[in-house]
Coordinates of C-alpha atoms and ligand atoms in Angstrom, one line a residue:
X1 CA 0.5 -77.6 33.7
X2 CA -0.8 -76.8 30.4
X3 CA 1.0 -75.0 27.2
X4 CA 2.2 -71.7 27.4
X5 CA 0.5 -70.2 24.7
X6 CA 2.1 -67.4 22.4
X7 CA 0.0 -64.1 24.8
X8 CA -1.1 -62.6 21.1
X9 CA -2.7 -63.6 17.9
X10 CA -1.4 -62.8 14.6
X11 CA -3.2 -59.9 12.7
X12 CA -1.2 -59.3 9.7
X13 CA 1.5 -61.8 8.5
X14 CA 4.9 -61.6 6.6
X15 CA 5.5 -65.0 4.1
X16 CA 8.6 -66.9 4.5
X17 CA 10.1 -68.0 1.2
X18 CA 10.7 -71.7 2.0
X19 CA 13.7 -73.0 -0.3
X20 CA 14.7 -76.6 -1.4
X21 CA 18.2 -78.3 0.0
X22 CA 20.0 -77.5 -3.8
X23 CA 18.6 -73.6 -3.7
X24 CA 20.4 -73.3 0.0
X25 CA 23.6 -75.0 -1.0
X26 CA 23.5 -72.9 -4.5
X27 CA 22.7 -69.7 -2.1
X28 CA 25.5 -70.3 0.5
X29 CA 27.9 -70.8 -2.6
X30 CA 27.2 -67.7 -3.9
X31 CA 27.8 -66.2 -0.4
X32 CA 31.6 -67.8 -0.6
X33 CA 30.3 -70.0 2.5
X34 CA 29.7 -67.2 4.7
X35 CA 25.8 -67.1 6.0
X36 CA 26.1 -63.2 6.5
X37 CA 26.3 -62.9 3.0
X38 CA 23.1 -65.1 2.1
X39 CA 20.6 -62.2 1.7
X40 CA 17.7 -62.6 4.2
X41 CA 14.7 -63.7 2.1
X42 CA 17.0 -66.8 1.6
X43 CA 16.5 -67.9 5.3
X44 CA 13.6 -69.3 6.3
X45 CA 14.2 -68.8 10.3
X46 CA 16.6 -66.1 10.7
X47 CA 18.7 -66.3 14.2
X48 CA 21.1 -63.5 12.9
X49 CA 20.3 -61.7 15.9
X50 CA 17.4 -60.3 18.2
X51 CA 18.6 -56.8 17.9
X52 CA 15.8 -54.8 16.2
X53 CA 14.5 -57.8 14.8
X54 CA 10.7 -57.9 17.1
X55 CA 7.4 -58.4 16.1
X56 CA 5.3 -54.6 17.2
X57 CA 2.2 -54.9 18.5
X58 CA -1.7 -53.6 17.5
X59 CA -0.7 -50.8 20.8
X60 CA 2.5 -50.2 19.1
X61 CA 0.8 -49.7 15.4
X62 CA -1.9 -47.5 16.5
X63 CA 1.1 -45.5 18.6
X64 CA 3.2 -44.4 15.6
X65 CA 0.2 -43.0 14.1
X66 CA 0.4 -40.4 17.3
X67 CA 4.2 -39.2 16.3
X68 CA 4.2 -36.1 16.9
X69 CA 7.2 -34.9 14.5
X70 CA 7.5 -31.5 16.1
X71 CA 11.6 -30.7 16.2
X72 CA 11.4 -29.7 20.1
X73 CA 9.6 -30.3 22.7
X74 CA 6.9 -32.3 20.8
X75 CA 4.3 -34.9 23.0
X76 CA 6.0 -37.8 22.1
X77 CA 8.9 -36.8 23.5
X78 CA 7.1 -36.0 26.3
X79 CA 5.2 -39.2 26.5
X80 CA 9.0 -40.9 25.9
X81 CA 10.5 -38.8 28.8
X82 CA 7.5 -40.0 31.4
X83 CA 7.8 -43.5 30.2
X84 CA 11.4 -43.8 31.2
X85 CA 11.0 -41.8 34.3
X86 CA 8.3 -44.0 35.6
X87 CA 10.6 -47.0 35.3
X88 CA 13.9 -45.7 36.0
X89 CA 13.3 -42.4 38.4
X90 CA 16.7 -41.1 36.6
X91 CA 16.5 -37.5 36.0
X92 CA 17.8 -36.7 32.5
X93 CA 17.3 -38.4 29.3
X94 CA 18.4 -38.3 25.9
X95 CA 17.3 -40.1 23.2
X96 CA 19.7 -41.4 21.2
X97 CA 19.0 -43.7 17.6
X98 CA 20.5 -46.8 18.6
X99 CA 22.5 -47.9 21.7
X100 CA 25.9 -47.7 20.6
X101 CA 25.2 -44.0 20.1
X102 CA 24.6 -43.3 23.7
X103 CA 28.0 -45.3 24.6
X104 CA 30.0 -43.3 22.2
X105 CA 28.7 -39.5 23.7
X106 CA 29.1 -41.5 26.9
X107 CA 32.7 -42.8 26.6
X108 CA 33.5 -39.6 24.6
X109 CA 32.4 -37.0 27.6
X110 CA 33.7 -39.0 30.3
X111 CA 36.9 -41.5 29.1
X112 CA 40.0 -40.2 28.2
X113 CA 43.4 -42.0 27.3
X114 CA 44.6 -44.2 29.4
X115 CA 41.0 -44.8 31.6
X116 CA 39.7 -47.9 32.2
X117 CA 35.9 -49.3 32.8
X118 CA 35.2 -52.5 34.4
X119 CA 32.0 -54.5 33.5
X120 CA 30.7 -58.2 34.1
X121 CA 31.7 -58.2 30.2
X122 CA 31.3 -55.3 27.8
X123 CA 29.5 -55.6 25.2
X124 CA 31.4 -55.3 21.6
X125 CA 29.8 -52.1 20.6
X126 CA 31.1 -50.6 24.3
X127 CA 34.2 -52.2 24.4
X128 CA 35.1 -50.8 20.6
X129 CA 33.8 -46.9 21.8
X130 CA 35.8 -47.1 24.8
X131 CA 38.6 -48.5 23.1
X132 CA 37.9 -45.8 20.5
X133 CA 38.4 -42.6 22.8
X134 CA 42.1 -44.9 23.9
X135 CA 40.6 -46.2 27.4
X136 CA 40.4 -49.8 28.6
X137 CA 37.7 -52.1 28.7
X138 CA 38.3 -54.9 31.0
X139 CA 35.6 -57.8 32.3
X140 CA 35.3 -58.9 35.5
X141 CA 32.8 -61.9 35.6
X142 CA 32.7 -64.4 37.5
X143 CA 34.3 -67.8 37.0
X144 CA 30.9 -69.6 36.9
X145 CA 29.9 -67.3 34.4
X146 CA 33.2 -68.9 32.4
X147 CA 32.2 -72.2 32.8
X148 CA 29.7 -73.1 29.7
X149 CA 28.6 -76.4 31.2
X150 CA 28.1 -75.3 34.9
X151 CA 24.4 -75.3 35.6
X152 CA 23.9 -71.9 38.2
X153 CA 21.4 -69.2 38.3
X154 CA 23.0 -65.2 37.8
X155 CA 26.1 -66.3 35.6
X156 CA 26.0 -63.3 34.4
X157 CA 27.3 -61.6 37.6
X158 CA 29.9 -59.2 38.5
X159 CA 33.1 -60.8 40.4
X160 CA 32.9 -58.8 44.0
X161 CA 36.4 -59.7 44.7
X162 CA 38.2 -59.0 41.0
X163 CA 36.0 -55.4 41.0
X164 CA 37.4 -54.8 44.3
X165 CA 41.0 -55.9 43.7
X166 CA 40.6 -53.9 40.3
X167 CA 39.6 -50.8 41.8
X168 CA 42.5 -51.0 44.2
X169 CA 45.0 -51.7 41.7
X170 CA 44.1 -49.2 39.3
X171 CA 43.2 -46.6 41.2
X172 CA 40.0 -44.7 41.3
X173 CA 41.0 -41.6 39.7
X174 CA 41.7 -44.0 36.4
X175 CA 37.9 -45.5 36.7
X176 CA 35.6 -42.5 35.9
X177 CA 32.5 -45.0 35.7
X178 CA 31.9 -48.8 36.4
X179 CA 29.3 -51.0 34.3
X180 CA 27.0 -53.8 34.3
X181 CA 25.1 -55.4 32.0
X182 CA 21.8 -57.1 32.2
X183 CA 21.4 -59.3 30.6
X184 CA 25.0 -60.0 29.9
X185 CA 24.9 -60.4 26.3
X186 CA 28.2 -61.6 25.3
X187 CA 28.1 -64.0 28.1
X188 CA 25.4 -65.9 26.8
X189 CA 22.8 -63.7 27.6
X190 CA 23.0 -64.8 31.7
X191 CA 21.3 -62.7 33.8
X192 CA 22.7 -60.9 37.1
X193 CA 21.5 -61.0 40.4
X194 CA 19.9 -58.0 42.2
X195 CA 21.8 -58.7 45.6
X196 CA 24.9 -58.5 42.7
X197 CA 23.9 -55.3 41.5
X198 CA 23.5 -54.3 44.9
X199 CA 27.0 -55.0 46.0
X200 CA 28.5 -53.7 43.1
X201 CA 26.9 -50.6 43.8
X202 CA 28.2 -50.7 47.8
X203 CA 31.8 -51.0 46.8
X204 CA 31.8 -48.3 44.1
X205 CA 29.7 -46.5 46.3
X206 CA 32.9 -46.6 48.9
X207 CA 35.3 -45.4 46.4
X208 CA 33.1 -43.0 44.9
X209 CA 32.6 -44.4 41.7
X210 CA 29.8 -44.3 39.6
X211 CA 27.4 -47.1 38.3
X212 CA 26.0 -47.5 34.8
X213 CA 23.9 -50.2 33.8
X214 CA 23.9 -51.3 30.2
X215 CA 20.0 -51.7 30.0
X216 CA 19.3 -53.4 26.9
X217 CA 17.7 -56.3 28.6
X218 CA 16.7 -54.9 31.7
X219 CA 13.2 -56.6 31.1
X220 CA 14.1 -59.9 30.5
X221 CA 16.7 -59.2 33.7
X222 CA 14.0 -58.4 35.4
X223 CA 12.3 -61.8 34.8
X224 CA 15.0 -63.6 36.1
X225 CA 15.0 -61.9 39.7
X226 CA 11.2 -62.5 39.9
X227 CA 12.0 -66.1 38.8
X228 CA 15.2 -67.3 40.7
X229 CA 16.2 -65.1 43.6
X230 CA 14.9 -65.0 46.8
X231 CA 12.5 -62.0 48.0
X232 CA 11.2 -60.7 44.1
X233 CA 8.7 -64.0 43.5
X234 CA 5.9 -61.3 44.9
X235 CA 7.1 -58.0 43.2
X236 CA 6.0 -56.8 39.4
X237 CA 8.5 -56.9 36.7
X238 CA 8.3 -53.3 36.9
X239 CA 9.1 -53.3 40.5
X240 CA 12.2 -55.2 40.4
X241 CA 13.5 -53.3 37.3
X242 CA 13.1 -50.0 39.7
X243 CA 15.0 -51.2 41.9
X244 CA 17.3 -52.3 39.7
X245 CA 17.6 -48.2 38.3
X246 CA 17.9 -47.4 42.0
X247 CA 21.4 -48.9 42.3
X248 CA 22.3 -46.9 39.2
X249 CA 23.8 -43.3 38.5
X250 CA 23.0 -43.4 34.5
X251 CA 22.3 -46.3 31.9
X252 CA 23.0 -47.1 28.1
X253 CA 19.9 -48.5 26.5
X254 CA 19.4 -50.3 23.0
X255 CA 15.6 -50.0 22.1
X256 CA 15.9 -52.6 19.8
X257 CA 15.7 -55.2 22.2
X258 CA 14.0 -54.5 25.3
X259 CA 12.8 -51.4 23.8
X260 CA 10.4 -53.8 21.3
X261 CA 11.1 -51.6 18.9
X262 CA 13.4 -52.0 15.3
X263 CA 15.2 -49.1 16.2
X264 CA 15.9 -46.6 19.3
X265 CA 18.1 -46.3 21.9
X266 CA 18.5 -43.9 25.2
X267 CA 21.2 -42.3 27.9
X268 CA 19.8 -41.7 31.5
X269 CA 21.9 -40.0 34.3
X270 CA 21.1 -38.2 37.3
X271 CA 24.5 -36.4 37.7
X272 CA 23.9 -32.5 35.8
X273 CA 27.4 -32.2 34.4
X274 CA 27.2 -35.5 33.1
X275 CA 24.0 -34.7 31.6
X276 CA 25.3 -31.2 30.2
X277 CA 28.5 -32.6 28.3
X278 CA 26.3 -35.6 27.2
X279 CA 23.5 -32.7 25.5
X280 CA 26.3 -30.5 23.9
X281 CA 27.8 -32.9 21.8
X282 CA 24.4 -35.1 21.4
X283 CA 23.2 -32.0 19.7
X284 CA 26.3 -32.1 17.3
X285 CA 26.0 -36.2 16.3
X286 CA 22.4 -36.9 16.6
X287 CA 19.1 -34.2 17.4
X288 CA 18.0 -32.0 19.4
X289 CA 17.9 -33.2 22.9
X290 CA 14.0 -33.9 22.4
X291 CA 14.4 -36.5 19.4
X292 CA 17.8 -37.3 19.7
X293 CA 17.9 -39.2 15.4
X294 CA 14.7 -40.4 16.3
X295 CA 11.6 -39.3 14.7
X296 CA 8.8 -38.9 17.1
X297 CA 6.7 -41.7 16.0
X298 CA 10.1 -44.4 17.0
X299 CA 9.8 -42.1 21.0
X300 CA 5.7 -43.5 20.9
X301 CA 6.8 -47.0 20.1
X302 CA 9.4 -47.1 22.1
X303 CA 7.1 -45.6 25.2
X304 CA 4.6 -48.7 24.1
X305 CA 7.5 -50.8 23.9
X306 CA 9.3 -50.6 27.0
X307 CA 6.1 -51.0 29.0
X308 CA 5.4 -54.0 27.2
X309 CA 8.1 -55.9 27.9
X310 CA 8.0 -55.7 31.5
X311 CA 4.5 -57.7 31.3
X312 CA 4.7 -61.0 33.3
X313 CA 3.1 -63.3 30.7
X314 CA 5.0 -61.7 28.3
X315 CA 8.1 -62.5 29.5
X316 CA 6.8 -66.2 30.6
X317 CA 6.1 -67.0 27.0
X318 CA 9.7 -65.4 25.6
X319 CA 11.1 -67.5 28.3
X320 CA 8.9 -70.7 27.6
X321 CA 10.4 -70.5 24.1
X322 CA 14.1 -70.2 25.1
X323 CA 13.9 -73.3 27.7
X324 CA 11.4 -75.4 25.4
X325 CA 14.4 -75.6 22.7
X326 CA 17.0 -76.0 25.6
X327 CA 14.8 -79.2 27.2
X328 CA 14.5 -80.8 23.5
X329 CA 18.1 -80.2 23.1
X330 CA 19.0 -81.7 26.4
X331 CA 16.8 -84.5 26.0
X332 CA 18.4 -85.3 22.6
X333 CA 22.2 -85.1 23.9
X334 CA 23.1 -81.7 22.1
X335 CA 25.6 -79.8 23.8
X336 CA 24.7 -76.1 24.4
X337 CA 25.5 -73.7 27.0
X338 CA 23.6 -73.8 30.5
X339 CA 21.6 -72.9 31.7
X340 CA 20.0 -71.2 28.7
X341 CA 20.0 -67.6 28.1
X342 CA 17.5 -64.9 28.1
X343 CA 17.3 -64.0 23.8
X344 CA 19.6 -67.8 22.8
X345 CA 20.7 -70.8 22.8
X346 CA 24.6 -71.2 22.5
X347 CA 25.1 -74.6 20.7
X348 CA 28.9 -75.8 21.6
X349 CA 30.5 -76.4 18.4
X350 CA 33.4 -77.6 19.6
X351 CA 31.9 -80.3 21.6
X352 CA 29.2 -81.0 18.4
X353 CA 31.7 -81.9 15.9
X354 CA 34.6 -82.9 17.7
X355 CA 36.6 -83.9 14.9
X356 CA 36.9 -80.4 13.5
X357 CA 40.1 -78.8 14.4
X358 CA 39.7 -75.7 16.0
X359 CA 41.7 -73.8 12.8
X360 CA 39.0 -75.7 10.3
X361 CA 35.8 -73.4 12.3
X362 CA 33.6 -76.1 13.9
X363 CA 31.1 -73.0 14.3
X364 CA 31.1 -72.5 10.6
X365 CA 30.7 -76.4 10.4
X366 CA 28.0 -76.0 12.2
X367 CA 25.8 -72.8 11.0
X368 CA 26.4 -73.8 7.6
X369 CA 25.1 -77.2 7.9
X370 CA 21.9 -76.0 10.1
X371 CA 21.1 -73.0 7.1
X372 CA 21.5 -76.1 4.3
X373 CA 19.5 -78.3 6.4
X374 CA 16.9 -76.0 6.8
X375 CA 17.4 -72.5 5.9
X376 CA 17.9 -71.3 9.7
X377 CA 20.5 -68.5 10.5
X378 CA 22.7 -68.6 12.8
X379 CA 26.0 -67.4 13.9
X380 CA 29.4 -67.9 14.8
X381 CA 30.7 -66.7 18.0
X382 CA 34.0 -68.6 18.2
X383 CA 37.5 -68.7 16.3
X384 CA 36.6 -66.8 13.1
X385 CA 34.8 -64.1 15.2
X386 CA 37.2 -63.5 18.2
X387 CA 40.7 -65.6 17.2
X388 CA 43.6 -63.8 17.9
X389 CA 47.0 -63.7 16.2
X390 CA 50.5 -64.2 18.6
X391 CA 53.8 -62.0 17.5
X392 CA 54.1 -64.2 14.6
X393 CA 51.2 -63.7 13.2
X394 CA 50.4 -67.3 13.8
X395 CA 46.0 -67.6 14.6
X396 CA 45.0 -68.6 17.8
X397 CA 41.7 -70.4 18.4
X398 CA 39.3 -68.6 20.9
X399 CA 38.4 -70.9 24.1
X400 CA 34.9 -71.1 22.9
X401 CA 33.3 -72.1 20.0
X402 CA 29.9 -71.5 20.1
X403 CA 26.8 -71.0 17.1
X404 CA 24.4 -68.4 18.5
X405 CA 20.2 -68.9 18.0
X406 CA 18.8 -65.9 19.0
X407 CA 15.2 -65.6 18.8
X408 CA 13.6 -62.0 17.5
X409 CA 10.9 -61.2 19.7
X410 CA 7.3 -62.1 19.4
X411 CA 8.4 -63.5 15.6
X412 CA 8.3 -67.4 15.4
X413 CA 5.7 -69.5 17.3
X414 CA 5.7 -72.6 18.6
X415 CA 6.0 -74.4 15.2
X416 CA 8.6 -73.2 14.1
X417 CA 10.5 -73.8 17.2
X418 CA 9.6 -77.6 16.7
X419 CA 11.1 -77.2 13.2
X420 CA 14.1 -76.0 14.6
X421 CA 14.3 -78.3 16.8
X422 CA 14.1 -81.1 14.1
X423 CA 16.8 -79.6 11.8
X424 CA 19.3 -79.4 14.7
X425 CA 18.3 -83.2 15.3
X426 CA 18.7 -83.7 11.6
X427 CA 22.5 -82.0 11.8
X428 CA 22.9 -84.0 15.1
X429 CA 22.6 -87.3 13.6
X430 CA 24.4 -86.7 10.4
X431 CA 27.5 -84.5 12.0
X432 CA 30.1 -87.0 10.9
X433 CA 29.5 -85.6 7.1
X434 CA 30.1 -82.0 8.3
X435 CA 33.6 -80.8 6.8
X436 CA 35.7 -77.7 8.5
X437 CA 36.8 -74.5 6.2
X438 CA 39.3 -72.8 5.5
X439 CA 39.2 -68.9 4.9
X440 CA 40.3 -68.1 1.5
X441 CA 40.1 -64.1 1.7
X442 CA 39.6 -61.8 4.5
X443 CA 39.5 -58.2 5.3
X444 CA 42.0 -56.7 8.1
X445 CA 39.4 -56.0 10.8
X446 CA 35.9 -58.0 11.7
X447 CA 36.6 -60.5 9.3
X448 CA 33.8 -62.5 10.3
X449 CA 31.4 -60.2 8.4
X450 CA 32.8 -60.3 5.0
X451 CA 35.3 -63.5 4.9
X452 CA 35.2 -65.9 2.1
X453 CA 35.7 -69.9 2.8
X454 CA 36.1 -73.2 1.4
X455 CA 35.6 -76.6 2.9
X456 CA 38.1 -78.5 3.6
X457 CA 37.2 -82.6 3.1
Ligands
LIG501 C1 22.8 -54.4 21.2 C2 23.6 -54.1 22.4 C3 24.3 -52.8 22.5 C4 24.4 -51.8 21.3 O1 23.1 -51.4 20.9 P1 22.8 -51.0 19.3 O2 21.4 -50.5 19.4 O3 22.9 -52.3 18.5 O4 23.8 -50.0 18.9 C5 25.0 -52.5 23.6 N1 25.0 -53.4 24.7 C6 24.4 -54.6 24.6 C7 24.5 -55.5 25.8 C8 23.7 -55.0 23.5 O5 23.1 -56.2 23.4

């Protein structure tokens, strides 16, 4: 088999500033050790996240020129509206301008106190609105999908039996929707099954409950069915994600990820009430119904967008990227999560640099010696991000500690990826130098963000 090739060719380029070892260790000192505070022309492959960070295309370009910035009712709300129809057949949508924005009308029309809403694992934007409005958010994966090492297709699925044992224990009057979420981001972007989707949607269907799929990665989802699960090798990526919306009664959508766009986000539903409630106070937080705090040149590239990333080689390449670094990695005795992800590569910190303790960060170990290595950005999703404190205030270590690479779309090609792949090796071989830290200030809530530290020797 020969190269997958990057589908495109570069028509207009953005310079990277490429920085010397002392400016990176001078840059992360200023930044009190914490790599979100290095400002972003300092990284040379930024990893931060793939959340509105894509590459639009010539198709894309050529559509914002067509916004048509009419308040209501203007085409490209119209051409928005069809586009989402035509993948989804759901009846209404809103536009909304990111996807947290949907799941905060959403949870604030349909949760009250006391509620709760399963998922395979909610997202931390979803969990914190549902939390928000004094409902629970509770995650019912499955205990592959727990297991970092074990190597199975669909880890990101829903556990049949907890969702039914949850729903029976609750009670359905506390469960006014159930979610899912493809791909399931904060589980290491693992795709779920279609015959999962399906049965989810059988037992709420039982207890009248109804589903709503966190879309955000419904493409790359998509790609996964056609891939690994029996019956879909023949179907379009379009196709499967149809079926997909079938199962659903409404979906939260993030634009700036499977939407290809830097911003944008949607809510679908078929139910009218929902759709009523969800319009009112849409009105009141974001837009009209018709542009919803986007302007109408964001609904064209969206449109573009969304239809682009359900294209087969599409989706090959952004695959063929994701699996080239985990083969390397695997080949070189790194430890990361498997199988690899649909948008990154979890490296295992814990496992990396054994001799950190797990109160000294290995994940800050880690992503700080990868950005002085060679300027790449990455993040912790371990202790510092999701440690917990017992009744005496004394921190607890999460299970995990991971360092998140997620890869923007269409952005870096294959070079880059081989540079990557020769700074981890570089870290790799030198990991007994890497020191812990220590956090010498931080704020009361999402310290990760703004935390100072110091290494520890
Ligand atoms: C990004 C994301 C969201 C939130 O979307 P924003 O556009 O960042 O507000 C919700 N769910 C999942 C799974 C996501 O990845």
């Amino acid at each position: 088999m020969k190269t997958i090739i990057e589908p495109f060719r570069i028509k207009m380029t953005e310079p990277i500033k490429l920085t010397s070892k002392s400016e990176r260790i001078a840059a992360l000192k200023k930044a009190h050790n914490n790599i979100f505070l290095v400002d972003a022309e300092d990284c040379c492959i930024d990893l931060l996240t793939d959340s509105g960070t894509g590459a639009m295309s010539t198709k894309q370009w050529a559509a914002m020129m067509l916004g048509d910035e009419s308040y209501a009712g203007s085409r490209s709300w119209k051409k928005f509206e069809s586009t989402i129809h035509n993948i989804t057949n759901i009846k209404h949508v809103f536009p909304t301008h990111q996807g947290r924005a949907a799941e905060s009308i959403l949870a604030t029309t349909r949760l009250k106190p006391g509620d709760m809403v399963p998922n395979n694992s909610h997202f931390d934007t979803t969990r914190a609105n549902i939390e928000f409005v004094g409902a629970g958010a509770v995650d019912l994966l499955t205990d592959a999908g727990l297991d970092p090492a074990l190597e199975v297709p669909f880890k990101g699925n829903m556990d049949l039996r907890k969702l039914e044992n949850f729903i029976e224990e609750t009670g359905v009057e506390k469960i006014p929707f159930c979610m899912i979420t493809v791909t399931n981001n904060t589980g290491g972007g693992q795709p779920v099954a279609m015959e999962n989707i399906r049965a989810v949607k059988e037992i709420l269907k039982k207890y009248g409950i109804p589903l709503v799929i966190d879309a955000c990665r419904f493409a790359e989802n998509a790609y996964f069915i056609h891939e690994n699960e029996a019956g879909y090798e023949n179907k379009s990526l379009l196709e499967i994600a149809r079926e997909m919306f079938a199962y659903a009664d409404a979906a939260t959508m993030s634009c700036k990820k499977d939407g290809l766009a830097n911003i944008g986000g949607f809510f679908i539903c078929n139910n009218d009430a929902w759709a009523e409630d969800f319009k009112n106070l849409l009105i009141l937080k974001e837009g009209f119904p018709t542009y919803g705090g986007l302007a109408g040149r964001d609904l064209e590239v969206i449109s573009v967008g969304l239809m682009e990333a359900l294209e087969y080689d599409y989706q090959v390449y952004r695959h063929a990227t994701v699996t080239y670094m985990g083969e390397k990695l695997e080949a070189m005795g790194i430890p990361f999560v498997k199988p690899v992800g649909g948008h990154a590569v979890f490296l295992d910190a814990k496992a990396f640099l054994p001799d950190i303790p797990a109160l000294q960060y290995p994940g800050v170990g880690l992503v700080n010696a990868l950005y002085i290595e060679g300027g790449i950005r990455g993040v912790e999703l371990g202790s510092v991000m999701f440690g917990k404190r017992d009744e005496n205030g004394v921190e607890i270590p999460a299970n995990l500690d991971l360092v998140r690479l997620a890869f923007p779309r269409r952005v870096y090609t294959q070079s880059h990826f081989d540079y990557m792949i020769e700074v981890i090796e570089e870290v790799w071989k030198n990991r007994e130098e890497i020191s812990g830290y220590k956090i010498t200030y931080q704020p009361k809530f999402l310290r990760h963000f703004t935390c100072h530290f110091e290494q520890v020797n």
